[in-house]
Every structure is written in structure tokens, then in C-alpha cells.
Coordinates of C-alpha atoms and ligand atoms in Angstrom, one line a residue:
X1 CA 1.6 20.4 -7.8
X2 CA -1.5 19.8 -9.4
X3 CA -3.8 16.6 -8.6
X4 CA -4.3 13.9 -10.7
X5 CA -5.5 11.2 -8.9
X6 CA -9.0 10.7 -9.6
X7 CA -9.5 9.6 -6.2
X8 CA -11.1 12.1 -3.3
X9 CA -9.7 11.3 0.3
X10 CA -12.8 11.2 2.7
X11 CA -11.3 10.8 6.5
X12 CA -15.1 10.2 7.2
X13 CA -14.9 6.9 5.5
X14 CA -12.7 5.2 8.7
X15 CA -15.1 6.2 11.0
X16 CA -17.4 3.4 10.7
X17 CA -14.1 1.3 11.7
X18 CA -13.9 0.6 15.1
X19 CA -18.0 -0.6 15.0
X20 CA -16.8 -3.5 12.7
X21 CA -16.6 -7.5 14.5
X22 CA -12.9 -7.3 13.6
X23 CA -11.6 -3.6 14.4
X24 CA -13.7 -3.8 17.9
X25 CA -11.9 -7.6 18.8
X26 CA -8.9 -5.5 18.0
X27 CA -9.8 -2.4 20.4
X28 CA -11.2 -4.7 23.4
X29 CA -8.0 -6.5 23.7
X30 CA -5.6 -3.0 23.0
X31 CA -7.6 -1.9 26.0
X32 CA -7.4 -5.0 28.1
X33 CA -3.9 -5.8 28.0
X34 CA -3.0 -1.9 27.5
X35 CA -1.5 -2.7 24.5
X36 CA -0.8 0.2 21.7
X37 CA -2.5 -1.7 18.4
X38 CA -3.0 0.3 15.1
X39 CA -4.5 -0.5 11.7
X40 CA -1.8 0.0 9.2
X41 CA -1.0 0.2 5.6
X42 CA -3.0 -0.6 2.4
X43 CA -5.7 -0.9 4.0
X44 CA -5.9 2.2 5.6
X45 CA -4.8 4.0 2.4
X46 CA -7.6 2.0 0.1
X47 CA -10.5 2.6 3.0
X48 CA -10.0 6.3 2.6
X49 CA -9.9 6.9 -0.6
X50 CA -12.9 4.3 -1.2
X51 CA -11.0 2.0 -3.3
X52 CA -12.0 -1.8 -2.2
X53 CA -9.9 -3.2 0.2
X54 CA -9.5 -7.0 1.7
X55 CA -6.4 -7.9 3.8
X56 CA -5.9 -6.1 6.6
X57 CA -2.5 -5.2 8.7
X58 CA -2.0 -4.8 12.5
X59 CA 0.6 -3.3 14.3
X60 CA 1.3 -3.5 17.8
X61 CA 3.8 -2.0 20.3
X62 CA 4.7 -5.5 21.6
X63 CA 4.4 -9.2 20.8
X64 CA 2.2 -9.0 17.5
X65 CA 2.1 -13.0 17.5
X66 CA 0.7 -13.4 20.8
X67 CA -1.8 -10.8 20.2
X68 CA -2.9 -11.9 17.3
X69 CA -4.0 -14.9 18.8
X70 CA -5.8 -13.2 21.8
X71 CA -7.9 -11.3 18.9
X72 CA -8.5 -14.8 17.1
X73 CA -9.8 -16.3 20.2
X74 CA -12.0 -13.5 20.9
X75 CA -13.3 -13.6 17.5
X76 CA -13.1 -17.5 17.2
X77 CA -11.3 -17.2 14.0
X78 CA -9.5 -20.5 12.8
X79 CA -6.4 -21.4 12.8
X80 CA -3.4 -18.3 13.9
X81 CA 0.1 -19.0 11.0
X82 CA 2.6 -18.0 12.7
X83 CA 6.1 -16.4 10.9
X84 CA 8.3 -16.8 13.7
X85 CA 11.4 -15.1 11.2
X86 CA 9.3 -12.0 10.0
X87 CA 7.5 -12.1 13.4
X88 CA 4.0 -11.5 11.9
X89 CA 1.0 -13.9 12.1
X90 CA -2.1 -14.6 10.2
X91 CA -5.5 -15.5 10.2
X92 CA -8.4 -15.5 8.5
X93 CA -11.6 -13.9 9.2
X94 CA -14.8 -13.3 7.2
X95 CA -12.8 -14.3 4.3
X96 CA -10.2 -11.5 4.8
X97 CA -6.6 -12.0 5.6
X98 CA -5.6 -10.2 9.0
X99 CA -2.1 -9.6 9.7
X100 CA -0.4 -8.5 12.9
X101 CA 3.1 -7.9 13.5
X102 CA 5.1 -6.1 16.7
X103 CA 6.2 -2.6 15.6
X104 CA 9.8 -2.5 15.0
X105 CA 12.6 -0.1 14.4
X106 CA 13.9 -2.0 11.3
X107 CA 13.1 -1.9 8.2
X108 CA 9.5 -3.6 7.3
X109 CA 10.7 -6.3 4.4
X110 CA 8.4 -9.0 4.2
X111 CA 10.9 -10.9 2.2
X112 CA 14.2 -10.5 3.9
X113 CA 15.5 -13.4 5.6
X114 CA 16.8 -11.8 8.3
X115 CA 14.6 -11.9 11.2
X116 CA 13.7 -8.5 12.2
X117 CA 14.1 -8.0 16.2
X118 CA 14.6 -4.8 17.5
X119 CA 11.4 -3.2 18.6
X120 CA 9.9 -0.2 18.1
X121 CA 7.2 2.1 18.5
X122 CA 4.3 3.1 15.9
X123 CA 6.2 5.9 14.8
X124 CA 9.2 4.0 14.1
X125 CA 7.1 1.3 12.4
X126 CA 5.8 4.1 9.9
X127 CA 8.6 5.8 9.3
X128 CA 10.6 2.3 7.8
X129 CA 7.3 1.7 5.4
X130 CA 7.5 2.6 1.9
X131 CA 5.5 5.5 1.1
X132 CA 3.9 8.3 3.3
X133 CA 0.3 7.0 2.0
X134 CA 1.0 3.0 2.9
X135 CA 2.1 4.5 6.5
X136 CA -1.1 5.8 7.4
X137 CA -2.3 4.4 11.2
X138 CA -5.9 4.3 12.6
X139 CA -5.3 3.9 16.6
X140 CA -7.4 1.0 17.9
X141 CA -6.9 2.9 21.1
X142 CA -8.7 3.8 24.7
X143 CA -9.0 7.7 24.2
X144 CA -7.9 8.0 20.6
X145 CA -9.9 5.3 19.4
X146 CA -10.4 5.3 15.2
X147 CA -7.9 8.6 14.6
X148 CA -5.8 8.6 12.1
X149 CA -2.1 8.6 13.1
X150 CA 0.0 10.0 10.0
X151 CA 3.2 11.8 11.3
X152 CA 4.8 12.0 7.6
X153 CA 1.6 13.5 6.0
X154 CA 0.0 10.5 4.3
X155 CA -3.2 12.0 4.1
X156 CA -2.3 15.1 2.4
X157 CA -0.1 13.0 -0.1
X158 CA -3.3 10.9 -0.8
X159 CA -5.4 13.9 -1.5
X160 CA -2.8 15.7 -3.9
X161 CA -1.9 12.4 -5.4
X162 CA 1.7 11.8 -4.6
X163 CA 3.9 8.9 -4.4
X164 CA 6.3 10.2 -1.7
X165 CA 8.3 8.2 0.9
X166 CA 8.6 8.8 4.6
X167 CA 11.9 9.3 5.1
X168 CA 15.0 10.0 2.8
X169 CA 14.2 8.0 -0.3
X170 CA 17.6 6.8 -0.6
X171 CA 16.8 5.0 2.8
X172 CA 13.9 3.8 1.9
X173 CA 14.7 2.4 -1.4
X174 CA 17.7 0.8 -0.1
X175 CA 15.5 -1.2 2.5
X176 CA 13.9 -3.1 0.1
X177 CA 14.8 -1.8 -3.8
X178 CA 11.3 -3.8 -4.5
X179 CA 10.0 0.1 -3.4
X180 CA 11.5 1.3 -6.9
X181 CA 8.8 -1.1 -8.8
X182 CA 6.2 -0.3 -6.4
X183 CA 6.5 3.3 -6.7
X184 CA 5.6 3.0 -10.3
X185 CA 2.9 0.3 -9.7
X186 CA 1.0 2.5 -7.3
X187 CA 1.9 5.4 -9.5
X188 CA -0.2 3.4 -12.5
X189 CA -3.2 2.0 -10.4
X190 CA -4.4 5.1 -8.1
X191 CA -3.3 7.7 -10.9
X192 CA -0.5 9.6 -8.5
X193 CA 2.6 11.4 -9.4
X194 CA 5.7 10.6 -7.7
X195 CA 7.4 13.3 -5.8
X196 CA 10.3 14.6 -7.6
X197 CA 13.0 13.8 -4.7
X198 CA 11.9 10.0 -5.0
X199 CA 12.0 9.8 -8.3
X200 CA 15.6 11.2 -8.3
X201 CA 17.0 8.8 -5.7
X202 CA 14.9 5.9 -8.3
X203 CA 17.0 7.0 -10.7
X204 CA 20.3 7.1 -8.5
X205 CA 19.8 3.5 -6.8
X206 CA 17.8 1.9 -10.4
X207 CA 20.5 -0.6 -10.7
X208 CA 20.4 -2.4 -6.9
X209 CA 17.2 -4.0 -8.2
X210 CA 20.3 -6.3 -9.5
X211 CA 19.5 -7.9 -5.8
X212 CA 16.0 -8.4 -6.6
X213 CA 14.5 -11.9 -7.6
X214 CA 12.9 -12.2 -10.8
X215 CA 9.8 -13.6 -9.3
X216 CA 9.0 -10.4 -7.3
X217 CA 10.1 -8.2 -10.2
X218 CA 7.3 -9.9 -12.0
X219 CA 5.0 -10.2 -9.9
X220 CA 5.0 -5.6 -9.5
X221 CA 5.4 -5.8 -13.7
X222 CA 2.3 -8.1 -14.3
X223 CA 0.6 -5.3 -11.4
X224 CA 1.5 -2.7 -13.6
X225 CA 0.4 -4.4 -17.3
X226 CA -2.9 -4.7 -15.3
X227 CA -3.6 -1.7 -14.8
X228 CA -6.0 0.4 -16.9
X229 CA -3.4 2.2 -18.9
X230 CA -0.1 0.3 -18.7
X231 CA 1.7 2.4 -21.1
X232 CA 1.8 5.3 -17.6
X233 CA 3.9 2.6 -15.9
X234 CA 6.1 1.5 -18.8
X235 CA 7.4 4.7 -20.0
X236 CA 7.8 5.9 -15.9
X237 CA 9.8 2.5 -15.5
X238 CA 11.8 3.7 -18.8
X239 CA 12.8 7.2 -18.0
X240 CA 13.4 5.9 -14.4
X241 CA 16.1 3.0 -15.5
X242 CA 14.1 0.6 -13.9
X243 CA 13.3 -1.7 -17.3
X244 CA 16.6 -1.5 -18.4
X245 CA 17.6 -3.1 -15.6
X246 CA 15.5 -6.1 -16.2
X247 CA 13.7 -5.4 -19.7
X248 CA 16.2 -4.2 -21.9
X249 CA 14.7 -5.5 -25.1
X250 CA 11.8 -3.6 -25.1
X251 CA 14.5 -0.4 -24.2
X252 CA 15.4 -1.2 -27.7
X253 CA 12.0 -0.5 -29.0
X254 CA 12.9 3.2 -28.6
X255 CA 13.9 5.9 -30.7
X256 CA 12.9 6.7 -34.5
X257 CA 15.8 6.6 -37.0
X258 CA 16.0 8.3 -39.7
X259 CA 17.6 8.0 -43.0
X260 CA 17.3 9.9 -46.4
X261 CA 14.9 11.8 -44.9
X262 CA 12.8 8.8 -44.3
X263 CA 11.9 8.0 -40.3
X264 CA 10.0 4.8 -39.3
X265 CA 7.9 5.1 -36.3
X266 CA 9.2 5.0 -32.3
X267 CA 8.3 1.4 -31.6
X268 CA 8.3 2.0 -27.9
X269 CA 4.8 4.1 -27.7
X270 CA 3.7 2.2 -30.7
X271 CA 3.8 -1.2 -28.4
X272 CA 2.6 1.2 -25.7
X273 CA 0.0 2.1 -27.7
X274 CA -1.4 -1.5 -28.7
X275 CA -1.1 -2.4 -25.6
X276 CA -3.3 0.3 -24.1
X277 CA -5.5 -0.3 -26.8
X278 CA -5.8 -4.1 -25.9
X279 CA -6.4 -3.3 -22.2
X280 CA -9.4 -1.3 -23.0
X281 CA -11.1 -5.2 -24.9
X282 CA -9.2 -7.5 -22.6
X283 CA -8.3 -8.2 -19.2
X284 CA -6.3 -11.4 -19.7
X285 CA -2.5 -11.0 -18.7
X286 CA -1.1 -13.0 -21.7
X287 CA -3.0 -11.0 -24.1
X288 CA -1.4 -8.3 -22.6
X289 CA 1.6 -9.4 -22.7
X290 CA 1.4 -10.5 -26.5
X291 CA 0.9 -6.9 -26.8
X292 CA 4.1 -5.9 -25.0
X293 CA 6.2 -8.1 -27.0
X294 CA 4.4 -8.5 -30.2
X295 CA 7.2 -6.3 -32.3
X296 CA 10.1 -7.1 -29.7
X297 CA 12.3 -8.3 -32.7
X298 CA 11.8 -5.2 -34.7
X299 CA 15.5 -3.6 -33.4
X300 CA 17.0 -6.8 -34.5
X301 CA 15.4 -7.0 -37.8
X302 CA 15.3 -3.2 -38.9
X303 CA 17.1 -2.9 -42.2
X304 CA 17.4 0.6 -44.9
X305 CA 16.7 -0.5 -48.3
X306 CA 17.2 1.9 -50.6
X307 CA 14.1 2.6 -52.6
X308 CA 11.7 0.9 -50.4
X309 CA 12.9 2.5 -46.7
X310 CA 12.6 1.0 -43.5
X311 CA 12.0 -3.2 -43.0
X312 CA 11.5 -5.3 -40.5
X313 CA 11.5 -8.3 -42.6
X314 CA 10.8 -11.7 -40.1
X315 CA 10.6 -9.7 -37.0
X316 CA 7.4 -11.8 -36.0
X317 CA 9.6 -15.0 -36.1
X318 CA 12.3 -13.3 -34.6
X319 CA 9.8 -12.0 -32.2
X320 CA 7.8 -15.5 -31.3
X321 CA 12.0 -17.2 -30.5
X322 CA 13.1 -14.5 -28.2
X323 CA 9.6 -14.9 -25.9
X324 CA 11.1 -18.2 -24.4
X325 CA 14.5 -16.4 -23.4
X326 CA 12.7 -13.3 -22.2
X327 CA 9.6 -15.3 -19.8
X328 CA 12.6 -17.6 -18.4
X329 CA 14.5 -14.5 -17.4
X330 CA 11.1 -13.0 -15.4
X331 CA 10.5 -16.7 -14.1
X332 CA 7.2 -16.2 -15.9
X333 CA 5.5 -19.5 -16.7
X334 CA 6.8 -21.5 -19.1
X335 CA 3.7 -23.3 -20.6
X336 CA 1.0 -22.9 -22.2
X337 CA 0.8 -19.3 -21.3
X338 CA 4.1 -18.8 -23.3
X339 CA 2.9 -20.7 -26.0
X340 CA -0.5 -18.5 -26.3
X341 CA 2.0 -15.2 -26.1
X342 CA 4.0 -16.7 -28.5
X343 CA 1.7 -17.6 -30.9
X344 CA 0.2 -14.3 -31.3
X345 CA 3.3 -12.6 -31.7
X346 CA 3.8 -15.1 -34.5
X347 CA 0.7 -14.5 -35.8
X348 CA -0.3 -11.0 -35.1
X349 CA 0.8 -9.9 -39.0
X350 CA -1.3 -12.6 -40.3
X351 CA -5.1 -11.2 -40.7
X352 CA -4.2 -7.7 -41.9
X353 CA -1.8 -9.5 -44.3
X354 CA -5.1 -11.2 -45.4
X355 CA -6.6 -8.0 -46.3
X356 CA -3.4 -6.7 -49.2
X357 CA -4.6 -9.5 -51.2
X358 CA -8.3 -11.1 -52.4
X359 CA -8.9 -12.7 -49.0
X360 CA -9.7 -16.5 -50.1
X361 CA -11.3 -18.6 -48.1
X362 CA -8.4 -21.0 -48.2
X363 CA -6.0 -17.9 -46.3
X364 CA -8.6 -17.7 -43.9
X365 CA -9.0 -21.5 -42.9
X366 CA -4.8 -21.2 -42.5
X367 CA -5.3 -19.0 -40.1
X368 CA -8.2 -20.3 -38.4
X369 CA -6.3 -23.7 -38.2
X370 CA -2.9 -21.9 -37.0
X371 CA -5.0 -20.0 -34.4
X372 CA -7.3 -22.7 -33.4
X373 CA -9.1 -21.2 -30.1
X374 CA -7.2 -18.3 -29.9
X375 CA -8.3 -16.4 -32.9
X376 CA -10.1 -13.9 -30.8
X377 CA -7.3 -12.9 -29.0
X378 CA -5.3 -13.0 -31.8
X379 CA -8.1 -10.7 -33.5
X380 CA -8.1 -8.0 -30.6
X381 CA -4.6 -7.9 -31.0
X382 CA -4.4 -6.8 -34.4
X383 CA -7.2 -4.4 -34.2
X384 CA -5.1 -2.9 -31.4
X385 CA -2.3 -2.6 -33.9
X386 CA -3.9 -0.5 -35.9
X387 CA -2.3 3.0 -34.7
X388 CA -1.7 4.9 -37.8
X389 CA -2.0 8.2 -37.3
X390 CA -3.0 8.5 -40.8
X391 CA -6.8 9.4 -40.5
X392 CA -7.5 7.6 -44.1
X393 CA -5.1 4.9 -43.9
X394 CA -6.5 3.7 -40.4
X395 CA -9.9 3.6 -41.6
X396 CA -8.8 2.0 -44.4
X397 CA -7.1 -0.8 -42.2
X398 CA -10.1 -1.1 -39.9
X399 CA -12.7 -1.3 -42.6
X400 CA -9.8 -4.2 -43.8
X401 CA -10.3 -5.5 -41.2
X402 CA -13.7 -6.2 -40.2
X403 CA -14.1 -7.8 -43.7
X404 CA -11.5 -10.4 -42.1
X405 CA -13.7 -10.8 -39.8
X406 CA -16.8 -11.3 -41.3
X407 CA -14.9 -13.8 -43.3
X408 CA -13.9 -15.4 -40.6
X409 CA -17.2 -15.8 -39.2
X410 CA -18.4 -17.6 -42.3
X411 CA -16.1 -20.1 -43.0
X412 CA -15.3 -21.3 -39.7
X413 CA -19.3 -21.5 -39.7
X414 CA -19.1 -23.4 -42.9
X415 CA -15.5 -25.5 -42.8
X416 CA -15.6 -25.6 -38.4
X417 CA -11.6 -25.3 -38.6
X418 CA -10.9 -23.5 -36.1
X419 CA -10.2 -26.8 -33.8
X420 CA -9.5 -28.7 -36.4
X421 CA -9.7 -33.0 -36.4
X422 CA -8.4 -34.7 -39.3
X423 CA -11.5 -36.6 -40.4
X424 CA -9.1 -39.4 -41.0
X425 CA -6.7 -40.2 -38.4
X426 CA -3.4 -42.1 -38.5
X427 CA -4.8 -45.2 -37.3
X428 CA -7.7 -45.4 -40.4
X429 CA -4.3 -44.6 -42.8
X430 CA -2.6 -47.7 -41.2
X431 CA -5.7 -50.6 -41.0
X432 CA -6.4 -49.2 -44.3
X433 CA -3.0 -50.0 -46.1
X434 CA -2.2 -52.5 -43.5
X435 CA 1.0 -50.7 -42.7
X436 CA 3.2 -50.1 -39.3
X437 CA 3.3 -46.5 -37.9
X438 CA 5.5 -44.8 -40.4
X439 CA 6.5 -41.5 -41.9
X440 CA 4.3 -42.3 -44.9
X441 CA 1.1 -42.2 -42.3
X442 CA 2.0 -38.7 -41.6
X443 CA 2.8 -37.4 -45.1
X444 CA -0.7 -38.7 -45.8
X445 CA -2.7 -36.8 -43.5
X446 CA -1.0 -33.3 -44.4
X447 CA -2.1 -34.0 -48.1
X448 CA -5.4 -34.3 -46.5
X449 CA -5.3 -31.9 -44.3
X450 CA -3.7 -29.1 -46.9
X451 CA -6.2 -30.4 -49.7
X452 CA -9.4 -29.4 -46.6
X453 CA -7.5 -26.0 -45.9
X454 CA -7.4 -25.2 -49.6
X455 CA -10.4 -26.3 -49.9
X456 CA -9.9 -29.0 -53.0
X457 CA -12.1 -31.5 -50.8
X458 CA -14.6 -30.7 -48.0
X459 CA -13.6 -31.6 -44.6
X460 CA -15.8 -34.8 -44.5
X461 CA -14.5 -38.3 -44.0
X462 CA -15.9 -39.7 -47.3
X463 CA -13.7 -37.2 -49.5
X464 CA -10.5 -37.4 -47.2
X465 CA -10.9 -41.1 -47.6
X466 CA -10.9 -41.1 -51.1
X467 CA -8.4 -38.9 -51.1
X468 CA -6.1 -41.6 -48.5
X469 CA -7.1 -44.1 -51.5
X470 CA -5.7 -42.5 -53.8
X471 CA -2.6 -40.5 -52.4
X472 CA -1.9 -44.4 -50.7
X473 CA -1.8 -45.7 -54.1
X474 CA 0.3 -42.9 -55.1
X475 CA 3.0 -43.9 -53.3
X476 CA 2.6 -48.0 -54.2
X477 CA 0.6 -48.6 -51.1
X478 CA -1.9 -51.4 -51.1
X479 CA -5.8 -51.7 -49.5
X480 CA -6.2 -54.0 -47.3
X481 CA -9.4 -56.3 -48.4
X482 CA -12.4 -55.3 -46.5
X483 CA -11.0 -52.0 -45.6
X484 CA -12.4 -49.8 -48.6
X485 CA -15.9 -49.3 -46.8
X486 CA -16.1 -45.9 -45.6
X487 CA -16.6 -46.6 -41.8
X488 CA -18.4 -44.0 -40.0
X489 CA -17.2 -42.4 -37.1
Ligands
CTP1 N1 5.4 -2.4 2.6 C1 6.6 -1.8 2.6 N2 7.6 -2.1 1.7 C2 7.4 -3.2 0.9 C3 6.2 -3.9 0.9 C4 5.2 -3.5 1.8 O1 6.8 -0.8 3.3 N3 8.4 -3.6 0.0 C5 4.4 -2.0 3.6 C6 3.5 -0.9 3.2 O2 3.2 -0.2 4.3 C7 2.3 -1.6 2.7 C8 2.2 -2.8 3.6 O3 3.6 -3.1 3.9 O4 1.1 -0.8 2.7 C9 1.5 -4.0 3.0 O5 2.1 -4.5 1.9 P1 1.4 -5.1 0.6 O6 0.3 -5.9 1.0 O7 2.4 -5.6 -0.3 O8 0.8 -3.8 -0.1 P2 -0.5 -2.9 0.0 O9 -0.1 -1.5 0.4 O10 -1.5 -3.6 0.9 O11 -1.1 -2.9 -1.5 P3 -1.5 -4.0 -2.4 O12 -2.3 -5.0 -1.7 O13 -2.2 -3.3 -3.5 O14 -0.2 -4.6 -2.9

């Protein structure tokens, strides 16, 4: 198998270990209460391949709770959480989080209720983890102290880049089916492959992530859409059965149909494409996710129309409804993050729809004011849709585009729109006419406010009050003496 991580394993990098405040507190009390205690896990795995690594794991061939608070004394760490039902503890130490925890025969589930009792030795500790490269062991040991203990070949697996699991995968996955998403994640970040026999038994046991909650389905997906290339992950989770599982409307997105000879493009790697594209401007989750789901409607709005082809007619509408339905499925937040993903896929055909026509400067102060702060996203987005593979027609689109832009730039320099304030607010409208808080009050201010988008009046409080004057008057509404001086604000 050939390598693609981009990562070089380095065994030399743990050897500075054991001279560390932390790893020796851990090795002086292994020694004095002759104690087994090993290093374990992602730290390990991160340390030798010279990725950055924080939290730390322990794991001892006894009481891990006790011993973790011999090894906070020693250190005079703070305060020792205990989790009496995963029987783990915590503490903090020069800003890391350090976790021990008794080795065991069980499975390792952090998240299963059921307390875990029977114990076990290293070996049997490893051989319940996840994969052969999270179950790499550095001995904090008299006589073996800082080598690496990797009975299932974890450091080979690190070096050729493979994603591989310690014992049979359908074991391991049905442990904890969480593994399924994490075999993908780690797949994603450290650029690995996964083994061929795990990816089989993903496949065979995809639909038991049916006893998975939502939250920790999300919180693996939101690992994976922040990676650097996303679209690795996505199309692994696809051909895998994993996103169908929980996803299925961006399963839709797949396939191109064609009819009369006439095909419209596969929808899946186009998504997969924006949304690579936008991780290579942005870092911001939502944006991301915008991506994902920015054409999520176009399955449900695909029609044939004879003589024009294929249409997607609405399918940003469409699109912006189903985000609520598909966030409160994932438990993903339900605020203003929602709103923002929603909002651009609402928006997202909006500034290249601006460049078929003149652009006027009253289309661009529409979308400045529908956009308010989050034109910029809303801009990255739609340069990342452009992924025509039409050499002409893309450069058409981005030179489109950056006259959008530039557009933009100079209205929102010259009408400041983009967070719009009416320069006449509801309660000018009401000491003005003398009038209760009514409909009329409202109808009022969107004759203002269209007439400053259109750009009939400036957006200045002396026009939009002579416009109140008259649109009041208009509708048979009086001024209240001493009210027709322009106040200022
Ligand atoms: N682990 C496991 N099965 C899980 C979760 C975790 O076997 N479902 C084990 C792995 O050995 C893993 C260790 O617990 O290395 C720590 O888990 P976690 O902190 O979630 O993962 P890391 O490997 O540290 O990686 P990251 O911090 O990137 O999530």
C-alpha cells in the first residue's frame, strides 16, 4: 500500500518524554508504588508524528483514580475530578488536561453508562482501543522507561498511513459504533487510508450508528468539515453508508441525470467542491456548513423542461426551509448560527444574479441590506461556487464577479447600508402624526426604507422626513403642530 500521509513517524521524538515535570511525576510514582503506568493514546500517536498535542492519557495496571492523585500531589496540580462510573480522573497541569484511568479488559467507551470494572492489563487495555495508531503505549517504567509498547503494530500503521483497528473490526466497531465516524475523521485530518478489512466491516455494521446520539455524531462531522479538504471525508462517509445513515439529504445530491441527451452536473462533488473551495478562504464552521447545504434543495426542485433542460427553480428557498429540520436533527445550534447558514443559502444566487443584468446600484444596496454583516461570507461563498469546468465561462463568472464586488465596495462606502438604520424610526412616524403604534407606522418606514434602497432619496433624515410628510398625508394623516422641524438626531 502506498503512503499518503504526509506525516514522517520519528520514534526519536518521545524520547525527550520522560525528562518532562509531568512524565517524570508519572515515572517516580510507577517506581515507588511498583505500579505498571503507561502514556497512551492520541497523545502518543500526535507526539510521534510531530503533530501538536495537548491532553494527555494515562493508564495504569491498578487504581487509575488513586494514582492520579498521588501524581497530582507530587506535582501540586489542583484539584483531581474524579469519574467514579468511567473510573478515570482528571487534572489539570500546565494548562493540559491529564487523564488516568486503571487498564481494563472492557471495552474503552468514554460514553457508555455502564461502569467498566473488570481489570486488565496494558495489553488488554490496547487491544479494546479503536485503532492500532490511538493504541500506541510509552512505559513510564523502571527498566523500560520511555519505550514504546505497540503489540498491534501502531507504529508501522502510522508510518504507511493506515487507519486499522486492533482487533477484528467488527469488535471494535461494535464497542462503540462512534469508531465508524472516527475512522473517517482521522482518515481526513492526518491524510491516512483505511485498511480495506475495516472499511468492509464499516460498511457491514454502518447502520448501528442508529444507537448513536446526534450530539456525538456531530460533534466527529463538524471534525471532519474542519479539516483542510472536507470533501475526503464526505465522499469516504458516502461510499461507506455512514451519511446515509444520518445525512441522507445530501445522499440526494448524487448522481447526474440525464435526459434528451442533456445531463446536469453531480451535485454531490459540486457541493464537495464549494466547500473545499471555501475551506481554503475560511475557517468558520457555519460558512462551511452554508457550503454543505447551500444547493440541498436542488433534488427536490430538479425539473426537465423541454427546450430549456434541467431547472432548479426556488431550490435556494427550498434550501434556506429545510436547514431548520436538518440542524435540529444533528442537535446543531439552533440560533443565530442557523440563521447565518441559512441566510446564505438563501442568498448564495444573489450576487452572480447581479452580474446577468446592468448591476444597479439599487440591486446592490438589496443585497447589502439583506446581507447586512455577512456579506463577506456570503461573497466567499459564491466565489467558491464558481466550479465550471468551462475554462471561458468560469472566467467569465469570476471577472462577473469581482465587478460585484467592486460595486459593492462603493456603494456601501457611499449609501453605508450594509447595517442599515432607518434614519426615521417608528417613534419620529408616531409624535409626528400624533398617532398610536399602528400598522400605518410600519407601512411608512418600508416606503422609506424601499425609496433609500432604490435610491429615489438619500439615506439622510431630512429626505426620509419629507418623505414621512408626505407619504403621512397620503394616507389622510395629520402633523402634529410643532412637529414639522427636522429634529436632529
Ligand atoms: N478511544 C477509543 N474509542 C473511542 C474514543 C476514544 O478507543 N470511541 C481511545 C483512543 O485510544 C484515543 C483515546 O481513547 O486515542 C482518547 O480519545 P480522544 O481524546 O477522543 O481522541 P484522541 O485520539 O486523543 O484524538 P483527538 O483529540 O484528535 O480527538
Amino acid at each position: 500500500m502506498s503512503r499518503t500521509s504526509s506525516y514522517s513517524v520519528d520514534p526519536a521524538r518521545l524520547e525527550g518524554v520522560v525528562r518532562e515535570p509531568l512524565f517524570a511525576a508519572v515515572a517516580a510514582e510507577a517506581a515507588k508504588q511498583d505500579i505498571p503506568a503507561f502514556a497512551i493514546g492520541g497523545y502518543v500517536r500526535d507526539r510521534l508524528i510531530g503533530r501538536p498535542c495537548k491532553d494527555v492519557d494515562f493508564v495504569v495496571e491498578g487504581d487509575g483514580i488513586a494514582f492520579a492523585r498521588s501524581v497530582a500531589k507530587r506535582l501540586g496540580a489542583g484539584e483531581v475530578h474524579v469519574f467514579k462510573n468511567f473510573g478515570t480522573a482528571m487534572f489539570i497541569y500546565a494548562d493540559e488536561q491529564v487523564e488516568f484511568v486503571g487498564a481494563r479488559k472492557e471495552s474503552y467507551n468514554r460514553n457508555s453508562r455502564k461502569p467498566e470494572v473488570e481489570p486488565g492489563s496494558i495489553k488488554d487495555d490496547q487491544e479494546r482501543r479503536d485503532f492500532t495508531i490511538n493504541a500506541l503505549a510509552v512505559s513510564m517504567n523502571p527498566g523500560s522507561l520511555g519505550a514504546l509498547v505497540d503489540p498491534f503494530g501502531g507504529i508501522m500503521d502510522l508510518d504507511r498511513g493506515l487507519i486499522r483497528t486492533p482487533l477484528d473490526p467488527d469488535i471494535t466497531f461494535s464497542d462503540d459504533p462512534l469508531r465508524m465516524l472516527r475512522a473517517v475523521r482521522f482518515a481526513n485530518q492526518l491524510g491516512f487510508v483505511i485498511d480495506p478489512l475495516t472499511f468492509d466491516a464499516i460498511k457491514r455494521n454502518a447502520k448501528r450508528l442508529e444507537i448513536i446520539s446526534a450530539e456525538r455524531i456531530h460533534t466527529e462531522l463538524n471534525k471532519i468539515i474542519l479539516t483542510r479538504k472536507p470533501s475526503v471525508g464526505f465522499i469516504l462517509l458516502r461510499d461507506a453508508g455512514l451519511l446515509q445513515e444520518f445525512f441522507p439529504e445530501f445522499v440526494e445530491l448524487s448522481g447526474a441525470e440525464e435526459k434528451h441527451g442533456i445531463g446536469h452536473k453531480d451535485n454531490f462533488y459540486h457541493t464537495l467542491q464549494v466547500l473545499d473551495n471555501v475551506c481554503e478562504k475560511s475557517d468558520d464552521l457555519w460558512l462551511r456548513w452554508g457550503a454543505i447545504l447551500h444547493d440541498i434543495a436542488k433534488p427536490r426542485t430538479k425539473r426537465f423542461e423541454p427546450g430549456h433542460g434541467w431547472t432548479f427553480h426556488g431550490h435556494e428557498d427550498k434550501g434556506a426551509r429545510m436547514v431548520p429540520g436538518i440542524f435540529r436533527r444533528l442537535k446543531l445550534p439552533l440560533d443565530e448560527q442557523m440563521k447565518f447558514v441559512q441566510k446564505l443559502v438563501a442568498l448564495h444566487l444573489r450576487p452572480i444574479a447581479l452580474t446577468k443584468v446592468e448591476v444597479t446600484d439599487s440591486a446592490i444596496r438589496r443585497l447589502l441590506f439583506d446581507a447586512g454583516d455577512d456579506i463577506d461570507a456570503l461573497m466567499i461563498l459564491c466565489r467558491a461556487d464558481i466550479t465550471s469546468k468551462n475554462e471561458k465561462k468560469k472566467e467569465r463568472y469570476l471577472r462577473n464577479y469581482e465587478v460585484v464586488m467592486e460595486k459593492l465596495k462603493e456603494v456601501e462606502a457611499k449609501d453605508q447600508v450594509r447595517n442599515f438604520q432607518p434614519p426615521i424610526t417608528g417613534e419620529d412616524i408616531m409624535r409626528a402624526f400624533n398617532i398610536p403604534p399602528c400598522k400605518l407606522i410600519g407601512d411608512i418606514k418600508t416606503v422609506i426604507k424601499d425609496a433609500i434602497l432604490d435610491g429615489r432619496i438619500q439615506n439622510d433624515r431630512a429626505q426620509a422626513w419629507e418623505l414621512m410628510v408626505e407619504e403621512g398625508s397620503k394616507l389622510g394623516l395629520k402633523m402634529e403642530p410643532g412637529s414639522g422641524a427636522i429634529s436632529s438626531k
